[in-house]
Coordinates of N, CA and C and ligand atoms in Angstrom, one line a residue:
M1 N -21.3 31.6 -24.9 CA -20.9 30.3 -25.8 C -19.1 29.9 -26.3
L2 N -19.5 29.1 -27.2 CA -18.1 28.3 -27.5 C -17.8 28.5 -28.9
F3 N -16.1 28.8 -29.0 CA -15.2 28.8 -30.4 C -16.6 28.6 -31.3
R4 N -17.6 27.2 -31.7 CA -17.3 26.1 -32.6 C -18.6 26.9 -33.1
T5 N -19.7 27.1 -31.7 CA -20.8 27.8 -32.0 C -20.8 29.2 -33.1
H6 N -20.2 29.3 -32.5 CA -19.9 30.9 -33.2 C -19.3 31.4 -34.7
L7 N -18.6 30.6 -34.4 CA -18.4 30.5 -36.1 C -19.6 29.8 -37.5
A8 N -20.7 28.8 -36.1 CA -21.1 27.7 -37.6 C -22.0 29.0 -36.9
F9 N -22.3 30.2 -36.3 CA -23.8 31.2 -36.8 C -22.6 32.1 -36.7
G10 N -21.4 32.4 -37.7 CA -20.7 33.6 -38.2 C -21.6 32.3 -40.1
A11 N -21.3 31.1 -39.8 CA -21.0 30.6 -40.7 C -22.3 30.1 -41.6
F12 N -23.4 30.0 -41.4 CA -25.3 30.2 -41.1 C -25.3 31.2 -42.0
I13 N -24.9 33.1 -40.9 CA -24.8 33.9 -41.8 C -24.6 34.5 -43.2
A14 N -23.3 33.1 -44.2 CA -22.2 33.9 -44.2 C -22.9 32.4 -45.4
V15 N -23.0 31.5 -45.7 CA -24.6 30.7 -45.9 C -25.6 31.8 -46.6
L16 N -26.8 32.4 -45.7 CA -27.3 33.0 -46.3 C -27.3 34.8 -47.1
F17 N -26.2 35.6 -46.8 CA -25.5 36.3 -47.6 C -24.7 35.6 -49.0
L18 N -24.4 34.3 -48.9 CA -24.0 33.9 -50.4 C -25.1 34.2 -51.1
I19 N -26.1 33.8 -50.4 CA -27.6 32.7 -51.3 C -28.7 34.0 -51.6
L20 N -28.7 34.7 -50.7 CA -29.7 36.0 -51.0 C -28.3 37.4 -51.7
L21 N -27.0 37.1 -52.2 CA -26.3 37.8 -53.0 C -24.8 37.3 -53.4
P22 N -26.0 36.9 -54.1 CA -24.8 35.9 -54.8 C -23.3 36.6 -55.3
N23 N -24.2 37.9 -56.1 CA -22.7 38.9 -57.4 C -22.3 39.6 -55.9
Q24 N -22.5 40.0 -55.3 CA -22.6 41.2 -54.5 C -21.9 40.2 -53.4
T25 N -21.0 38.8 -53.0 CA -20.5 38.6 -51.8 C -19.4 38.2 -52.2
H26 N -18.4 38.9 -52.0 CA -17.4 39.0 -51.8 C -15.9 38.1 -50.2
Y27 N -14.6 37.8 -51.2 CA -13.9 36.8 -49.9 C -13.4 37.6 -48.6
L28 N -13.4 39.4 -49.0 CA -13.6 40.3 -48.1 C -14.8 40.3 -46.8
F29 N -15.3 40.4 -46.9 CA -16.9 40.2 -46.3 C -16.5 38.8 -45.4
L30 N -16.9 37.4 -46.1 CA -17.2 36.1 -45.9 C -16.1 36.6 -44.5
I31 N -14.7 36.6 -44.7 CA -13.4 36.7 -43.7 C -13.7 37.8 -42.9
G32 N -14.5 38.7 -43.1 CA -14.9 38.8 -41.8 C -15.7 39.1 -41.2
I33 N -16.2 38.2 -41.3 CA -18.3 38.0 -40.1 C -17.4 36.5 -39.4
A34 N -15.9 35.7 -40.4 CA -15.4 34.5 -39.8 C -15.1 35.1 -38.7
L35 N -14.1 36.2 -38.9 CA -13.3 37.2 -37.8 C -14.1 37.8 -36.2
G36 N -15.0 38.4 -37.4 CA -16.3 39.1 -36.0 C -16.6 38.0 -35.6
S37 N -17.0 37.0 -36.2 CA -17.8 36.0 -35.0 C -16.6 35.5 -33.2
V38 N -15.6 36.1 -34.2 CA -14.3 35.1 -32.7 C -14.4 35.8 -32.2
L39 N -14.0 37.3 -33.2 CA -13.2 38.2 -31.7 C -13.4 39.1 -30.5
P40 N -14.9 39.2 -30.3 CA -15.1 39.8 -29.4 C -14.5 38.7 -27.0
D41 N -14.3 37.2 -28.4 CA -13.9 36.8 -27.2 C -12.2 36.9 -27.0
L42 N -11.9 37.4 -26.9 CA -9.7 38.2 -27.2 C -10.4 39.0 -25.9
D43 N -11.0 39.0 -25.2 CA -10.8 39.6 -23.6 C -11.0 39.1 -22.8
T44 N -11.0 36.9 -23.5 CA -10.4 36.0 -22.4 C -9.4 35.6 -22.9
M45 N -8.4 35.2 -21.8 CA -7.6 34.0 -22.4 C -6.9 32.8 -22.7
G46 N -8.7 32.6 -22.1 CA -9.0 30.6 -22.4 C -9.9 30.7 -23.5
S47 N -9.9 31.9 -24.0 CA -10.8 31.4 -25.5 C -9.9 31.4 -27.3
W48 N -9.9 30.6 -28.2 CA -9.3 29.7 -29.0 C -9.2 31.2 -30.0
I49 N -9.7 32.9 -30.0 CA -8.6 34.1 -29.7 C -7.8 34.4 -28.9
G50 N -8.4 34.3 -27.8 CA -7.4 35.3 -27.3 C -6.3 34.2 -26.8
R51 N -5.8 32.6 -26.9 CA -5.2 32.2 -27.0 C -3.6 32.2 -27.6
R52 N -4.4 32.6 -28.7 CA -3.2 33.3 -30.1 C -3.1 34.8 -29.8
L53 N -3.6 35.6 -29.6 CA -2.8 36.5 -29.7 C -3.3 37.5 -27.2
K54 N -2.8 36.5 -26.8 CA -1.9 35.7 -25.6 C -2.5 37.3 -25.1
P55 N -0.9 38.9 -25.6 CA -0.6 39.5 -24.7 C -1.7 40.4 -24.9
F56 N -1.8 40.5 -25.6 CA -4.0 41.4 -26.1 C -4.3 41.2 -25.1
S57 N -4.8 39.5 -25.5 CA -6.3 38.7 -24.6 C -5.4 39.3 -22.7
R58 N -4.7 39.4 -22.1 CA -4.5 39.9 -20.9 C -4.4 41.5 -21.5
V59 N -3.9 41.8 -21.2 CA -4.2 43.2 -21.0 C -5.9 44.0 -20.8
I60 N -6.5 43.1 -22.3 CA -7.9 43.5 -22.2 C -9.0 42.9 -21.4
S61 N -8.2 41.4 -20.7 CA -9.4 41.2 -19.3 C -8.8 41.3 -18.5
T62 N -6.9 42.1 -17.9 CA -7.6 42.4 -17.4 C -7.5 43.8 -16.7
I63 N -7.8 44.6 -17.5 CA -8.1 45.9 -17.3 C -10.4 46.5 -17.5
F64 N -10.2 45.4 -18.5 CA -11.8 45.5 -18.3 C -12.6 44.5 -18.2
G65 N -11.8 43.0 -18.0 CA -13.0 41.9 -17.9 C -13.7 41.3 -18.8
H66 N -13.8 40.3 -18.9 CA -14.6 39.1 -19.3 C -16.2 40.0 -20.4
R67 N -16.3 39.5 -21.4 CA -18.0 40.6 -21.9 C -18.8 41.5 -21.7
A68 N -16.9 42.8 -21.4 CA -17.6 44.3 -21.1 C -17.3 44.9 -22.6
I69 N -16.1 45.7 -22.2 CA -15.9 46.2 -23.0 C -16.5 45.7 -24.8
L70 N -15.4 44.4 -25.3 CA -15.6 44.0 -26.6 C -17.1 43.0 -26.7
H71 N -17.6 43.1 -25.7 CA -19.7 42.7 -25.2 C -20.6 43.6 -25.6
S72 N -19.5 45.1 -26.2 CA -20.7 45.8 -26.4 C -21.2 46.1 -27.9
I73 N -21.7 46.8 -28.0 CA -22.7 46.9 -29.6 C -21.3 48.0 -30.4
A74 N -21.7 49.1 -29.2 CA -20.3 50.1 -29.8 C -18.8 49.2 -30.3
I75 N -18.6 48.5 -29.9 CA -17.5 48.3 -30.2 C -16.9 47.9 -32.1
P76 N -18.2 47.0 -32.8 CA -18.6 46.7 -34.5 C -19.1 48.2 -34.8
I77 N -19.6 49.1 -34.5 CA -19.9 49.9 -34.9 C -18.3 51.1 -35.3
I78 N -17.6 51.2 -34.1 CA -16.3 51.8 -34.1 C -15.8 50.8 -35.4
I79 N -15.7 49.9 -35.1 CA -15.1 48.6 -36.1 C -15.3 49.3 -37.7
Y80 N -16.9 49.6 -37.8 CA -17.3 49.8 -39.0 C -16.9 50.7 -39.8
F81 N -17.0 51.9 -39.2 CA -16.3 53.4 -39.2 C -15.2 53.5 -39.9
V82 N -14.5 53.0 -39.1 CA -12.8 53.3 -39.2 C -12.7 52.4 -40.5
L83 N -12.7 51.2 -40.8 CA -12.6 50.4 -41.7 C -14.0 51.1 -43.1
Q84 N -14.6 52.3 -43.0 CA -15.2 53.4 -43.8 C -16.2 52.5 -44.2
G85 N -17.0 51.4 -43.8 CA -18.5 50.0 -44.7 C -17.6 49.5 -45.6
N86 N -16.7 49.8 -46.0 CA -15.6 48.2 -46.3 C -16.5 47.1 -46.7
E87 N -15.9 45.4 -47.6 CA -16.4 44.6 -47.2 C -16.2 44.3 -46.2
L88 N -14.8 44.2 -45.5 CA -14.3 43.4 -44.8 C -15.1 44.7 -43.5
G89 N -15.4 45.8 -43.8 CA -15.9 46.1 -42.4 C -18.0 46.6 -42.1
V90 N -18.2 45.5 -43.1 CA -19.4 45.0 -43.4 C -19.5 43.5 -42.6
G91 N -18.3 42.6 -43.5 CA -18.7 41.6 -42.4 C -18.6 41.3 -41.1
L92 N -17.4 42.7 -40.6 CA -17.5 42.1 -39.1 C -17.8 42.9 -38.5
L93 N -18.3 43.7 -38.5 CA -19.9 43.9 -37.7 C -21.3 42.4 -38.0
F94 N -21.4 42.0 -39.0 CA -22.2 40.9 -39.1 C -21.9 39.6 -38.0
G95 N -20.9 39.5 -38.5 CA -19.9 38.5 -37.7 C -19.7 38.8 -36.0
Y96 N -19.4 40.2 -36.0 CA -19.1 40.7 -34.4 C -20.9 40.7 -33.1
L97 N -21.5 41.1 -34.4 CA -23.2 41.5 -33.5 C -23.9 39.9 -33.3
S98 N -23.1 38.9 -34.2 CA -23.8 37.7 -34.6 C -23.0 36.9 -32.9
H99 N -21.9 37.2 -32.5 CA -21.2 36.6 -31.3 C -22.1 37.0 -30.4
L100 N -22.2 38.8 -30.6 CA -23.3 38.9 -28.3 C -24.5 38.9 -29.2
F101 N -25.2 37.9 -30.0 CA -26.7 37.2 -30.5 C -26.5 36.8 -30.1
L102 N -25.5 35.8 -30.0 CA -25.5 34.3 -29.3 C -25.1 34.9 -28.0
D103 N -24.0 35.2 -27.4 CA -23.8 35.1 -26.1 C -25.1 35.7 -25.5
A104 N -26.0 36.7 -25.5 CA -27.1 37.3 -25.7 C -27.6 36.1 -24.9
L105 N -28.1 34.2 -25.3 CA -28.8 33.5 -25.2 C -28.4 32.7 -23.8
T106 N -27.6 33.4 -23.5 CA -26.8 32.0 -22.6 C -27.1 33.3 -21.1
K107 N -26.9 31.9 -19.6 CA -27.1 32.5 -18.9 C -26.4 33.2 -17.9
Q108 N -25.0 33.9 -18.8 CA -24.1 34.7 -18.3 C -24.2 35.8 -19.3
G109 N -25.3 36.2 -20.2 CA -25.4 37.5 -20.5 C -25.2 37.9 -20.8
V110 N -25.2 39.6 -21.7 CA -24.1 40.9 -22.4 C -24.7 41.7 -21.6
K111 N -24.3 42.9 -21.8 CA -23.8 44.6 -21.3 C -23.6 44.6 -23.3
P112 N -24.8 44.9 -23.6 CA -24.4 45.2 -25.0 C -24.3 46.9 -25.2
L113 N -24.3 47.8 -23.8 CA -24.6 48.6 -23.4 C -23.4 49.3 -22.6
W114 N -22.6 48.7 -22.9 CA -21.9 48.8 -21.7 C -20.1 50.1 -21.6
P115 N -20.8 50.8 -20.7 CA -20.6 50.5 -19.2 C -21.9 50.4 -18.7
L116 N -23.0 50.5 -19.3 CA -24.2 50.9 -18.8 C -24.7 49.1 -18.2
G117 N -25.3 49.3 -16.9 CA -25.3 47.0 -16.5 C -26.5 47.4 -16.6
M118 N -27.7 47.0 -18.3 CA -27.6 47.0 -18.7 C -27.8 45.5 -19.1
K119 N -28.4 44.4 -19.1 CA -27.6 43.0 -19.5 C -28.2 42.0 -19.6
I120 N -28.3 42.0 -20.8 CA -29.1 40.9 -22.0 C -29.1 39.4 -21.5
R121 N -29.9 38.2 -20.8 CA -29.3 36.9 -20.7 C -30.2 36.4 -21.0
G122 N -29.9 34.4 -21.1 CA -31.0 33.9 -22.6 C -31.4 32.5 -21.2
P123 N -31.4 31.3 -21.3 CA -31.5 29.9 -20.9 C -30.1 29.0 -21.2
I124 N -29.2 29.8 -21.5 CA -28.6 28.3 -22.9 C -27.2 28.7 -21.1
T125 N -27.1 27.1 -21.3 CA -25.3 27.7 -20.1 C -24.7 27.1 -21.4
T126 N -22.9 28.2 -22.4 CA -22.3 27.8 -22.4 C -21.5 26.8 -21.9
G127 N -22.2 26.1 -23.2 CA -21.1 24.3 -23.2 C -21.7 22.8 -23.3
S128 N -22.8 23.5 -22.7 CA -24.3 22.7 -22.4 C -24.7 21.9 -23.5
M129 N -25.0 20.9 -22.9 CA -25.9 20.6 -24.4 C -26.7 20.9 -25.4
W130 N -28.1 22.2 -24.6 CA -28.7 22.8 -25.5 C -27.5 23.4 -27.1
E131 N -26.6 24.2 -25.8 CA -25.2 24.7 -27.3 C -24.9 24.2 -27.9
T132 N -25.0 22.3 -27.4 CA -24.5 21.9 -28.8 C -25.6 21.8 -29.6
I133 N -26.7 20.9 -29.3 CA -28.1 20.9 -30.1 C -28.3 22.7 -31.0
L134 N -27.7 23.4 -30.7 CA -28.3 25.0 -31.2 C -26.9 24.7 -32.4
L135 N -26.3 24.4 -32.2 CA -23.9 24.6 -33.3 C -25.1 22.9 -34.1
F136 N -25.3 21.9 -33.7 CA -25.5 20.9 -34.6 C -27.3 21.4 -36.2
L137 N -28.0 22.3 -35.1 CA -29.1 23.8 -35.7 C -28.3 23.6 -36.8
L138 N -27.1 24.6 -36.6 CA -26.5 25.8 -37.6 C -26.4 25.2 -38.7
V139 N -25.0 23.8 -38.4 CA -24.7 23.6 -39.0 C -25.7 22.9 -40.2
G140 N -26.6 22.1 -40.0 CA -27.6 21.6 -40.5 C -28.8 21.9 -40.7
L141 N -28.4 23.7 -40.6 CA -28.8 24.5 -41.3 C -28.4 25.0 -41.9
S142 N -27.2 25.6 -42.2 CA -27.1 25.8 -43.3 C -26.3 25.4 -44.7
I143 N -26.6 23.3 -44.2 CA -26.9 22.3 -45.1 C -27.9 22.2 -45.8
L144 N -28.5 22.5 -45.5 CA -29.7 22.7 -46.0 C -30.6 23.7 -47.0
V145 N -30.4 25.0 -46.6 CA -30.4 26.4 -47.1 C -29.5 26.1 -48.7
L146 N -28.2 25.4 -48.3 CA -27.3 25.0 -49.3 C -28.0 24.5 -50.3
V147 N -28.4 22.9 -50.4 CA -28.5 22.6 -50.7 C -30.0 22.6 -51.3
L148 N -30.5 23.6 -50.6 CA -32.6 23.9 -51.6 C -32.0 24.7 -52.3
R149 N -30.6 25.3 -51.6 CA -30.2 27.3 -53.2 C -31.2 26.5 -54.7
P150 N -30.6 25.5 -54.9 CA -30.9 25.2 -56.5 C -32.7 25.9 -56.0
Y151 N -33.7 24.9 -55.1 CA -34.8 25.3 -55.9 C -35.4 26.5 -55.2
I152 N -35.2 26.9 -54.2 CA -35.9 28.2 -53.4 C -35.2 29.1 -54.4
F153 N -34.2 29.1 -55.6 CA -34.0 31.0 -56.5 C -33.2 29.3 -57.5
P154 N -34.4 29.6 -58.5 CA -33.4 28.6 -59.4 C -32.9 29.0 -60.8
L155 N -32.3 30.9 -60.4 CA -32.0 30.9 -61.2 C -30.8 31.4 -60.8
Ligands
ZN1 ZN1 -18.5 35.8 -25.7

């Protein structure tokens, strides 16, 4: 999936947290979701984050390749424990998992238990019309939830 779709899904998850836990959602958590939703693609130099952190991206993509170690569920769990489950760590965990979920919907798929070979794939081609439809759905749902919030949660 593309940067914008990952970010839109991260934003949708953030909106849900803002609605469901309005008093427990903080900036570090939201920053963590945004960062986590794009961080796995550090393993490709052509990605948004890979272009901004080229030296790191070059090393990771050369050693492991794209959709390998950085697309395994071990990484967000390690990050979560390293950050001792603080707000940033929880946000990174949800953002990162949202990235893996979306990539699992693509034909290229992901290996969540990397280096084990089990691959999860979906029907969507990255950058296709279906991804664009998904992007608009995510943006539309986020706006809809925000607009309907006073009617769903009147307090
Ligand atoms: Zn990815």
